[in-house]
CSV table of C-alpha atoms and ligand atoms in Angstrom, one decimal:
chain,number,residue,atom,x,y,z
U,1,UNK,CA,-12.5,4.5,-52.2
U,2,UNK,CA,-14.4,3.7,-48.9
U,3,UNK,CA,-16.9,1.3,-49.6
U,4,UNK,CA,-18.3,-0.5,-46.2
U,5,UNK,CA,-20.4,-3.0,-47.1
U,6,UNK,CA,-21.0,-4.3,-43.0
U,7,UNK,CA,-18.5,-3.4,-40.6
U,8,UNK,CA,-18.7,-5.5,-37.6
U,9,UNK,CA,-17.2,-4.3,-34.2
U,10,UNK,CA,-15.7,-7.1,-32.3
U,11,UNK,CA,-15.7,-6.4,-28.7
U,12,UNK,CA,-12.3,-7.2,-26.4
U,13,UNK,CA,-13.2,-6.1,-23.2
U,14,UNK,CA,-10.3,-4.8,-20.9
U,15,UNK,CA,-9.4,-7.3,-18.5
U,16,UNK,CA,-8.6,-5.3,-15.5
U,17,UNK,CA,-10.4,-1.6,-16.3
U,18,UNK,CA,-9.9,0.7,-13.7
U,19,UNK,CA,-11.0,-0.5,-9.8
U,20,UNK,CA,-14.2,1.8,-9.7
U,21,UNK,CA,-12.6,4.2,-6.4
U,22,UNK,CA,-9.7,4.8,-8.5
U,23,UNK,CA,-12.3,6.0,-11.2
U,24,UNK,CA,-14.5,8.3,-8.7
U,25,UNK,CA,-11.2,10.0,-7.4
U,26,UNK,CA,-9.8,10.7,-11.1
U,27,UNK,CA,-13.2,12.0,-11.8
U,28,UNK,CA,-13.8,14.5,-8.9
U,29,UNK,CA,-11.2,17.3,-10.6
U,30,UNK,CA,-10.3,16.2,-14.2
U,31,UNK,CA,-9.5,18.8,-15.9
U,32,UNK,CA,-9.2,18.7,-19.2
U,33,UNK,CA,-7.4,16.5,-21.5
U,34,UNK,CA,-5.8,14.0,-19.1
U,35,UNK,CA,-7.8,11.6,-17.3
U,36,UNK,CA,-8.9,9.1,-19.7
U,37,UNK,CA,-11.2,5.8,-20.0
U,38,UNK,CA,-10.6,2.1,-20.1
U,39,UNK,CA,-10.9,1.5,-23.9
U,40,UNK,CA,-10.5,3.0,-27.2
U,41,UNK,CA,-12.1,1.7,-31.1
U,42,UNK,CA,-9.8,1.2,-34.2
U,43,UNK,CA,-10.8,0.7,-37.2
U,44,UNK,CA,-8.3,0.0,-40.2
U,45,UNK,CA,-8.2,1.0,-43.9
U,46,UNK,CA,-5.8,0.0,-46.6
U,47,UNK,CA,-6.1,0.4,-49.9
U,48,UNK,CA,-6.9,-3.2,-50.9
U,49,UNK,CA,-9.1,-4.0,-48.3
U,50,UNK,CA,-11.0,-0.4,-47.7
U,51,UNK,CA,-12.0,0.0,-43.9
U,52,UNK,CA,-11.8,-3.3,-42.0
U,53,UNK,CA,-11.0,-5.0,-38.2
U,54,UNK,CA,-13.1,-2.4,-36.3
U,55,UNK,CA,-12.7,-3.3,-32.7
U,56,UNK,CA,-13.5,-2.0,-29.3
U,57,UNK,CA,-10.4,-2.8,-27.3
U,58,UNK,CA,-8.4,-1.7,-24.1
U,59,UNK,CA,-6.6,1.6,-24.8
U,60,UNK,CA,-3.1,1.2,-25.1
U,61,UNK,CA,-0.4,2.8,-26.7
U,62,UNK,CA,-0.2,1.9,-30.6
U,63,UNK,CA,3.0,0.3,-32.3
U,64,UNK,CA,3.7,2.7,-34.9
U,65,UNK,CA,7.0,2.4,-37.4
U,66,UNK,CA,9.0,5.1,-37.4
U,67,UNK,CA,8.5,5.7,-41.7
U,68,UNK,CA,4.9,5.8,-40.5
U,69,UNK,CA,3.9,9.2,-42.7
U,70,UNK,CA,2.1,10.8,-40.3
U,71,UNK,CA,5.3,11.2,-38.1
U,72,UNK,CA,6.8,13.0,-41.4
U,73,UNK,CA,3.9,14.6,-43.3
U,74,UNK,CA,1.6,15.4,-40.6
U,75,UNK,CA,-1.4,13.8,-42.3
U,76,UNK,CA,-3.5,13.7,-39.5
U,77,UNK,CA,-7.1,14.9,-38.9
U,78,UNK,CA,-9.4,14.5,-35.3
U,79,UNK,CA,-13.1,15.6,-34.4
U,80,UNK,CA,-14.2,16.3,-31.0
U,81,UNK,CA,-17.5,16.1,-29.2
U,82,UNK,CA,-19.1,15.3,-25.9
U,83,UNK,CA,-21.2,12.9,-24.4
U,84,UNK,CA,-23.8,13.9,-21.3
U,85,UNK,CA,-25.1,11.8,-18.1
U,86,UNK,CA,-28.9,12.2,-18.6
U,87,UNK,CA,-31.2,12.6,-15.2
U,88,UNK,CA,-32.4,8.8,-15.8
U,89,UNK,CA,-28.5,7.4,-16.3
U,90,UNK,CA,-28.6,7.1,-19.9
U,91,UNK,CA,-25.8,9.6,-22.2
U,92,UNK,CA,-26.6,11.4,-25.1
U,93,UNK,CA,-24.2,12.9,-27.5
U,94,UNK,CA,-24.8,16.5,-29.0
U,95,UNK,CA,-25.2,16.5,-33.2
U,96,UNK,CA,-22.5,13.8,-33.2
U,97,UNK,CA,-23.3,13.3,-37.1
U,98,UNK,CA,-22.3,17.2,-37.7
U,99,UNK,CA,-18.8,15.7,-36.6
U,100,UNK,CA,-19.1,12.7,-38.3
U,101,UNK,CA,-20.1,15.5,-41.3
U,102,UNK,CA,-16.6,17.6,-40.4
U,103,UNK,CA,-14.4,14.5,-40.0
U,104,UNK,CA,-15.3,13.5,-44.2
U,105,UNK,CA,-15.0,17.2,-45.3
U,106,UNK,CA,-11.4,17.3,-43.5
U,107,UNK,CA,-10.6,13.6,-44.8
U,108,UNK,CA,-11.2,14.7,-48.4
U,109,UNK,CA,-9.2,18.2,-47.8
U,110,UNK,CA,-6.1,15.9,-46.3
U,111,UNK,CA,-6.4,13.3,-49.2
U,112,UNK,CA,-7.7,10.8,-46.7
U,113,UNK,CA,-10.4,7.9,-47.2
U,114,UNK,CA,-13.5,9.0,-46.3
U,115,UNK,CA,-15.3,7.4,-43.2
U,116,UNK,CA,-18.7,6.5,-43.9
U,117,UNK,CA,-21.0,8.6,-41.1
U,118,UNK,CA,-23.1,5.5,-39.5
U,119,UNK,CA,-19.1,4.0,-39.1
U,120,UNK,CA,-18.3,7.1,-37.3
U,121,UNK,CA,-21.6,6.7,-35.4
U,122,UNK,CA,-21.2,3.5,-34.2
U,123,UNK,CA,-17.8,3.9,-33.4
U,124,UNK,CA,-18.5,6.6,-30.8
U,125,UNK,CA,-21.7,4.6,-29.6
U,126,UNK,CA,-19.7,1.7,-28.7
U,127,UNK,CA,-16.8,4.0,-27.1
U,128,UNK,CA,-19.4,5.8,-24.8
U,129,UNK,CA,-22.0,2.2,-24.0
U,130,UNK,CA,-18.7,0.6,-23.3
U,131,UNK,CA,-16.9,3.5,-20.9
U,132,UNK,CA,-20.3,4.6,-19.5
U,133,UNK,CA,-18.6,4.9,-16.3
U,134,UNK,CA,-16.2,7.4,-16.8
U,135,UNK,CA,-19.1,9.7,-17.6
U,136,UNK,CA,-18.9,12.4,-14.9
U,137,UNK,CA,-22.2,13.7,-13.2
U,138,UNK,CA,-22.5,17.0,-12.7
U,139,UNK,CA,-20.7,19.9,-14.9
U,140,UNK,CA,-18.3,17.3,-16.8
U,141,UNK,CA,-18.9,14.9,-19.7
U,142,UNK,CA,-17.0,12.5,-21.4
U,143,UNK,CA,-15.0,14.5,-24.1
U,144,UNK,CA,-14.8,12.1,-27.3
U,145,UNK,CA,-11.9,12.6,-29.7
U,146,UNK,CA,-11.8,10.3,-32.6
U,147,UNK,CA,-9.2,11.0,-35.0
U,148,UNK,CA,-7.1,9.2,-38.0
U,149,UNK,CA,-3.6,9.5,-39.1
U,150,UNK,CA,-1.6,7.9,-42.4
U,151,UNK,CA,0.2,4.9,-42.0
U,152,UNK,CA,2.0,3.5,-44.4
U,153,UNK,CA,5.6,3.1,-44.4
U,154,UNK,CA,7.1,5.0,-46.5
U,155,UNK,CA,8.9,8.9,-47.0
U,156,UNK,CA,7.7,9.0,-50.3
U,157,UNK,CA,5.6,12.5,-50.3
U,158,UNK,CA,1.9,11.1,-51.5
U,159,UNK,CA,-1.2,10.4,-49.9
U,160,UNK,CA,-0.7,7.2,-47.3
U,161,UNK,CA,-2.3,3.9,-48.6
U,162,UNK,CA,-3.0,3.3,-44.8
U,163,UNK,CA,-4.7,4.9,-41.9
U,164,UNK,CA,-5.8,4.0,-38.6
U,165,UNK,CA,-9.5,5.5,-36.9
U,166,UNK,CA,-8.8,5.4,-33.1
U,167,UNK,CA,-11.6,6.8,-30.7
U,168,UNK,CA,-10.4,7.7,-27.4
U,169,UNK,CA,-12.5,9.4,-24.7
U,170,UNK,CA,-11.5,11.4,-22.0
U,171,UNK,CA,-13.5,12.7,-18.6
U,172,UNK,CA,-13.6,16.4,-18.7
U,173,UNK,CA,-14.9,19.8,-16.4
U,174,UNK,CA,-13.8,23.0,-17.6
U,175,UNK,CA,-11.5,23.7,-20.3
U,176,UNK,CA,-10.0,26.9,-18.9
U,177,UNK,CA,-8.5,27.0,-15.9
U,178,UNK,CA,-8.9,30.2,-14.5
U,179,UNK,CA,-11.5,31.3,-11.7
U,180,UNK,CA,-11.7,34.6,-13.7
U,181,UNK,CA,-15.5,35.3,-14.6
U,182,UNK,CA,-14.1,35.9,-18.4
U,183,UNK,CA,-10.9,34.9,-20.3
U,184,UNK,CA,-8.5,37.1,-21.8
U,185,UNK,CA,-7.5,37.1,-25.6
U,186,UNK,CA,-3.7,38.4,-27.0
U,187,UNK,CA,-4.1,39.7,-30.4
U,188,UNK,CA,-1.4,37.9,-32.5
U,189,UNK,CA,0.7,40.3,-34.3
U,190,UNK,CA,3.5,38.1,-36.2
U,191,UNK,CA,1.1,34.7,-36.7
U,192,UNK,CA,-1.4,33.5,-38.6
U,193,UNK,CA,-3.5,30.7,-38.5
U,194,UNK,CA,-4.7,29.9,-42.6
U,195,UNK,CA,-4.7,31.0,-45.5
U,196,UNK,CA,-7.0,31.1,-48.2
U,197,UNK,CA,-6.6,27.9,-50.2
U,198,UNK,CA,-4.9,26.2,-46.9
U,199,UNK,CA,-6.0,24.1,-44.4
U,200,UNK,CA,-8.1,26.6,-42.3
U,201,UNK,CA,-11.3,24.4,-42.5
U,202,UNK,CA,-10.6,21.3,-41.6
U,203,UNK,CA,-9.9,19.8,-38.1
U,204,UNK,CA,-6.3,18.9,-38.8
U,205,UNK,CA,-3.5,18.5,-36.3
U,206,UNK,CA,-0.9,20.8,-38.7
U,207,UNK,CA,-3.2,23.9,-37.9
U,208,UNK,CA,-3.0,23.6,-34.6
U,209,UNK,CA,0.7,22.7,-34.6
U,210,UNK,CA,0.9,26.0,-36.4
U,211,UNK,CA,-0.9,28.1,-33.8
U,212,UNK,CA,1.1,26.9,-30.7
U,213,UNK,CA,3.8,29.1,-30.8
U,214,UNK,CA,1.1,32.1,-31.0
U,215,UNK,CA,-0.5,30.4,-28.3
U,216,UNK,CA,2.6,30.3,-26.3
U,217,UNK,CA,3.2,33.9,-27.5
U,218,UNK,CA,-0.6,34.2,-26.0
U,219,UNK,CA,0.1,32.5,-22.5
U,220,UNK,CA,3.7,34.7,-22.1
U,221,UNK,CA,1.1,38.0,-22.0
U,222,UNK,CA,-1.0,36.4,-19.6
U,223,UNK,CA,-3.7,35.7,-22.0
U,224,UNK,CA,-5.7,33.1,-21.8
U,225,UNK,CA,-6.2,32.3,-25.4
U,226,UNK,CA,-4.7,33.8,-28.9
U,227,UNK,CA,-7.0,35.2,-31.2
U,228,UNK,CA,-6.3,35.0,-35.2
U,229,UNK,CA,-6.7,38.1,-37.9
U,230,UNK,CA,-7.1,37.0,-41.7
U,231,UNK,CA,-3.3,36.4,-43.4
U,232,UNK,CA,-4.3,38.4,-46.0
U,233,UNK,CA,-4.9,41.8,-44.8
U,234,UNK,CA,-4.1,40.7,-41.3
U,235,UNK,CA,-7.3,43.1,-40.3
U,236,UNK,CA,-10.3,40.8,-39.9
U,237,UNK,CA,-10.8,39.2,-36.6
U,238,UNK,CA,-11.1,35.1,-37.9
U,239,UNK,CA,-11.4,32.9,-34.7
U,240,UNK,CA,-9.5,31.5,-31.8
U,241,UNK,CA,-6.5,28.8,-31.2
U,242,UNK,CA,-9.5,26.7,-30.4
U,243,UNK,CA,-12.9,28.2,-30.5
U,244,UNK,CA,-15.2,30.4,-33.0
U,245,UNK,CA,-15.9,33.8,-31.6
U,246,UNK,CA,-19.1,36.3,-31.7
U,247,UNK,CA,-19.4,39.8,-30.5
U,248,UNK,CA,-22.8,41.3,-28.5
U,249,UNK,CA,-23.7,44.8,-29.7
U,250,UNK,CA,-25.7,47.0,-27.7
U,251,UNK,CA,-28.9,46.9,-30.0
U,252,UNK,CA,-28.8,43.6,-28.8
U,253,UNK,CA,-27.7,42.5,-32.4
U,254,UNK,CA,-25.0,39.6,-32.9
U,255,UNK,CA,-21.8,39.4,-35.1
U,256,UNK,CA,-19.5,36.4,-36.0
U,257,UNK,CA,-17.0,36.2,-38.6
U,258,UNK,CA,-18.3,34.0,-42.2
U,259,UNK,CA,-17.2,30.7,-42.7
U,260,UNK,CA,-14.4,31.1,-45.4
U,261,UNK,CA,-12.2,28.4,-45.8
U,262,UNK,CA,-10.2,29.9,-43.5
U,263,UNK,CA,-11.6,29.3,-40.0
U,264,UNK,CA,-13.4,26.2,-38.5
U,265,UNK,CA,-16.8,25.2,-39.1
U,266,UNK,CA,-18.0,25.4,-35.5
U,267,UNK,CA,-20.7,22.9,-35.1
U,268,UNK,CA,-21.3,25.3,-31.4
U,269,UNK,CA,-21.2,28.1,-33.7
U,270,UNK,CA,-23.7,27.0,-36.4
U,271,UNK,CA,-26.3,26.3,-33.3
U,272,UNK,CA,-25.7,28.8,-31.4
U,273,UNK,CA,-26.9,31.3,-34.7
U,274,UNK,CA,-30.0,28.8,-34.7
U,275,UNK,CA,-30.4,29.7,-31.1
U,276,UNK,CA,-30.0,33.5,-31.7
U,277,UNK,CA,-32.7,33.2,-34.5
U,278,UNK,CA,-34.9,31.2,-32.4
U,279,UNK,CA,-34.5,34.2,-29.6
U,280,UNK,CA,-35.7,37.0,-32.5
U,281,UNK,CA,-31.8,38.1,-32.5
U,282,UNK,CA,-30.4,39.6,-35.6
U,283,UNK,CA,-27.1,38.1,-36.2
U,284,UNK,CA,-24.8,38.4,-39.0
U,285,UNK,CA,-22.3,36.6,-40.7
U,286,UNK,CA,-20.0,39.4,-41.2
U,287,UNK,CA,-16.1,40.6,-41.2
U,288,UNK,CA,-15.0,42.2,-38.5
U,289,UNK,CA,-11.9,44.2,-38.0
U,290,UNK,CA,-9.9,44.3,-35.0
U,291,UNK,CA,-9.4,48.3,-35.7
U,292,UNK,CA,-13.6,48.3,-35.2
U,293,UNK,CA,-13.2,46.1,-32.2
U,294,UNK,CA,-11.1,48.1,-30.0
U,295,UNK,CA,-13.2,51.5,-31.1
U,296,UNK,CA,-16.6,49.3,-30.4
U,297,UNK,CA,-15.3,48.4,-27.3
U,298,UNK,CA,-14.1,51.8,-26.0
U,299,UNK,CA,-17.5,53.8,-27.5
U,300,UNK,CA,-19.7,51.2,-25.5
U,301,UNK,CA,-21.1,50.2,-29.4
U,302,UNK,CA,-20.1,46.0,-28.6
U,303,UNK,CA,-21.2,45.4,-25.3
U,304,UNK,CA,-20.1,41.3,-25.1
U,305,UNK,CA,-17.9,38.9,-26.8
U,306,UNK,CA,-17.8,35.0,-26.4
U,307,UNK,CA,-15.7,32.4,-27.4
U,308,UNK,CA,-17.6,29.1,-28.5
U,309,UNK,CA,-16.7,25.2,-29.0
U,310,UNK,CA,-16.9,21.9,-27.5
U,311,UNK,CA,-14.5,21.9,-25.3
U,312,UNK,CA,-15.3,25.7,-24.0
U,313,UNK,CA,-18.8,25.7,-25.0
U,314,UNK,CA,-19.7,29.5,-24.3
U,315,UNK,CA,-16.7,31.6,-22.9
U,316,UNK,CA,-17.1,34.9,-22.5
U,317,UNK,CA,-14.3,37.3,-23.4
U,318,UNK,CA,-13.0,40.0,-20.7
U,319,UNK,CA,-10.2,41.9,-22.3
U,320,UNK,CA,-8.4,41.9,-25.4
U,321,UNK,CA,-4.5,42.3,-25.1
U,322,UNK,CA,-2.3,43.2,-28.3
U,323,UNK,CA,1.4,44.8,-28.4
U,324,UNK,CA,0.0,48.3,-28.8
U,325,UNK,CA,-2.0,48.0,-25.9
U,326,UNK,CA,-5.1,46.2,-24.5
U,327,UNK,CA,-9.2,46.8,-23.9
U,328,UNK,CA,-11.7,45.3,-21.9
U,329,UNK,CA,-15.0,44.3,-23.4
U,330,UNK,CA,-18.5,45.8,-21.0
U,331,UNK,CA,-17.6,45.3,-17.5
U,332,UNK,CA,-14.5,42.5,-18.1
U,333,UNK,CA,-16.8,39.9,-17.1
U,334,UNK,CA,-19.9,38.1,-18.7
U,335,UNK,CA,-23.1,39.5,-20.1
U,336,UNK,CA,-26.9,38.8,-19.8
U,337,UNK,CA,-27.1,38.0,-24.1
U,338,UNK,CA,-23.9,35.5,-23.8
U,339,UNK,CA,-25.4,33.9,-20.7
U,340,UNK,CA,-28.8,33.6,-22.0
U,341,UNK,CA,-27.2,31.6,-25.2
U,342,UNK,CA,-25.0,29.9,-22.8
U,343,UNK,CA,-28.2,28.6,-21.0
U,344,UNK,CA,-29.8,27.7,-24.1
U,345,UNK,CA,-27.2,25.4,-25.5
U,346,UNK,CA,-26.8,24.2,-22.2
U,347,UNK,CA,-30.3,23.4,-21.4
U,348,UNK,CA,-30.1,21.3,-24.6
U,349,UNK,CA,-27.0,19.5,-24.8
U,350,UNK,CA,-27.8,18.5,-20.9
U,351,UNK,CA,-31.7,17.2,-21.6
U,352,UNK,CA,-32.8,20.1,-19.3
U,353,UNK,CA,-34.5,21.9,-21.8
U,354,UNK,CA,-36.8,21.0,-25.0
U,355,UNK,CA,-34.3,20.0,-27.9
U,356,UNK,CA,-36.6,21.7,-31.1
U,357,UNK,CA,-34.2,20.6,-33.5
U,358,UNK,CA,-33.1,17.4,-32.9
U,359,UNK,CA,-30.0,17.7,-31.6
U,360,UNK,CA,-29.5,15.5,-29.3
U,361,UNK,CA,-28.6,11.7,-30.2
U,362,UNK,CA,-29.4,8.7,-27.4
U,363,UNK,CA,-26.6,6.5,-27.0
U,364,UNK,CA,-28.6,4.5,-24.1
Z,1,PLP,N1,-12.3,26.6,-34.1
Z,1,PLP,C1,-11.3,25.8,-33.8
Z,1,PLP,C2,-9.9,26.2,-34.3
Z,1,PLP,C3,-11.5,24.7,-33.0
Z,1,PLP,O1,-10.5,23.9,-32.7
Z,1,PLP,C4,-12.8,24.4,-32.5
Z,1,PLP,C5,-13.0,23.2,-31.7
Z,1,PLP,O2,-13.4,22.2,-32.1
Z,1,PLP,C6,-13.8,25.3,-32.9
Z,1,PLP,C7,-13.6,26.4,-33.6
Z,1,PLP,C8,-15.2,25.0,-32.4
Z,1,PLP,O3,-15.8,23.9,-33.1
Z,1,PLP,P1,-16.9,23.0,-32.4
Z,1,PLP,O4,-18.0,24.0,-32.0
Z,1,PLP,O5,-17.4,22.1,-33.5
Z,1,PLP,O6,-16.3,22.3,-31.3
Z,2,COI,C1,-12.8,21.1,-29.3
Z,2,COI,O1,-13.4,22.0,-28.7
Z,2,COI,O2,-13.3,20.0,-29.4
Z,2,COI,C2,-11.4,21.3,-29.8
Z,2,COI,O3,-10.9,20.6,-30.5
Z,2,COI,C3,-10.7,22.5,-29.3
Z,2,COI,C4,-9.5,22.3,-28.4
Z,2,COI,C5,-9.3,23.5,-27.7
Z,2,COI,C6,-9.6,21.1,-27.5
């Protein structure tokens, strides 16, 4: 379906990128999501001619027919991950091939052709050599977001015979706003985000068009984030809108729910239980019930709970707000066993500290 045989990137540099003062200004306070770099990759695929006219080119918007099928069927899947200034000037990208991993398994679940991983690779690579500048220093990094959508023309309900792979990048700081020293969570009652069977796995655009209006919902109760119970019993804490979750007991011991199907694949998540091993920590891949939550958190049983992804890294979680009321996890603010993780994945992904596993990837 996706055979490769050499893929060859042809470079169009922008003629008139950003004027470099114009670039230190955006990047003094970016944000998240909106200040973005100079160029972007495409790559095309087609059904007679498999994956073909890779190109690094100015970003720009994209022509796209109105019968496009993405515009009708939502068949539409993204990855994201972020590259790091190093002390010496170089940037390094954390376990980009676990995305490249992701971005097949949620191809294959949307009926999409499958992007060979060393095309993924290189497509990021030449994203992040070619936009080195927009790299912040300090706290931010370049967050990377490549993602492919069906294109064919046509409102026949089937999979597309065409897709473009774009790679855009974007500056980034902090993903939540607030100055708070933990976020706040609002316990959907009415929504949920997957199903058994559904979509809940992969990184596709429909499940996160599903959760806005809970996140809406979320941001109306002054929360900062909405948090997810299972659809089928509507009892098991899952994850967040956009971020795995774990809870901090006071035996020290660590819970997070069990990959399912029906929540995301956290490639933070899946190291941060590394780094908990690493640290002697027992932690379990285990359900747990919002009903045990609220009682853990009012006995002084859970002592922390954290939020974790790329774009919030490790969050910790102050109070949890529902309709029938709301608690505060420990003190309402972080803890020493979610900062200590927080340090450790930090440390890492930043070339501060030893990287044992061989997580981090050199992109210069
Ligand atoms: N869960 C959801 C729904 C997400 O959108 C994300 C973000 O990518 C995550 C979890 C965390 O995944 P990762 O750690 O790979 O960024
Ligand atoms: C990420 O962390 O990469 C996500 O896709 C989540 C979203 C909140 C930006």
């Amino acid at each position: 379906m996706s055979k490769t045989p050499s893929l060859k990137f042809v470079r169009h540099p922008h003629p008139a990128p950003l004027a470099a003062d114009k670039r230190a200004e955006l990047l003094k306070n970016p944000g998240f999501g909106r200040v973005f770099s100079d160029h972007m990759v495409t790559i095309r695929y087609s059904e007679s001619e498999g994956w073909h006219d890779a190109r690094v080119e100015p970003r720009a918007p994209i022509p796209l027919d109105p019968a496009a099928a993405v515009l009708h069927y939502a068949q539409e899947i993204f990855e994201g991950l972020k590259a790091y200034r190093t002390a010496g000037g170089g940037a390094t990208l954390f376990r980009p091939r676990e995305n490249a991993r992701r971005f097949q398994d949620s191809a294959e679940r949307l009926a999409m052709p499958v992007l060979p991983e060393d095309v993924f690779l290189e497509a990021v690579d030449q994203l992040v050599s070619v936009d080195r500048d927009w790299i912040p220093d300090g706290d931010g990094s370049l967050y990377i977001r490549p993602f492919m959508f069906a294109n064919e023309i046509f409102l026949g309900v089937k999979p597309s015979s065409d897709y473009l792979f774009i790679v855009i990048a974007s500056s980034v700081g902090a993903y939540f706003k607030t100055s708070a020293p933990a976020v706040s969570v609002w316990v959907s009652p009415d929504y949920t985000r997957a199903a058994p069977g559904g979509t809940g796995a992969a990184k596709c655009g429909g499940n996160y068009a599903a959760s806005l209006i809970a996140q809406a919902e979320a941001t109306k109760h002054g929360c900062d984030q909405v948090v997810f119970l299972d659809a089928a019993e509507r009892r098991w804490v899952e994850e967040l809108g956009g971020m795995n979750i774990f809870f901090v007991f006071d035996d020290g011991s660590m819970v997070t729910p069990p990959l399912g199907g029906t929540i995301l694949p956290g490639i933070t998540r899946s190291s941060l239980l590394t780094l908990a091993k690493d640290k002697g920590i027992a932690v379990r891949e285990e359900r747990y019930s919002i009903q045990q939550w609220k009682a853990d958190a009012a006995s002084g049983r859970l002592r922390e709970a954290f939020a974790c992804g790329t774009a919030a890294v490790v969050t910790p979680i102050g109070i949890v707000r529902a309709p029938d009321g709301e608690f505060t996890i420990g003190n309402g603010g972080s803890g020493t066993s979610t900062e200590a993780l927080k340090a450790s994945l930090v440390g890492i992904q930043r070339g501060t500290a030893a990287d044992p596993h061989g997580w981090i990837h050199k992109v210069f």
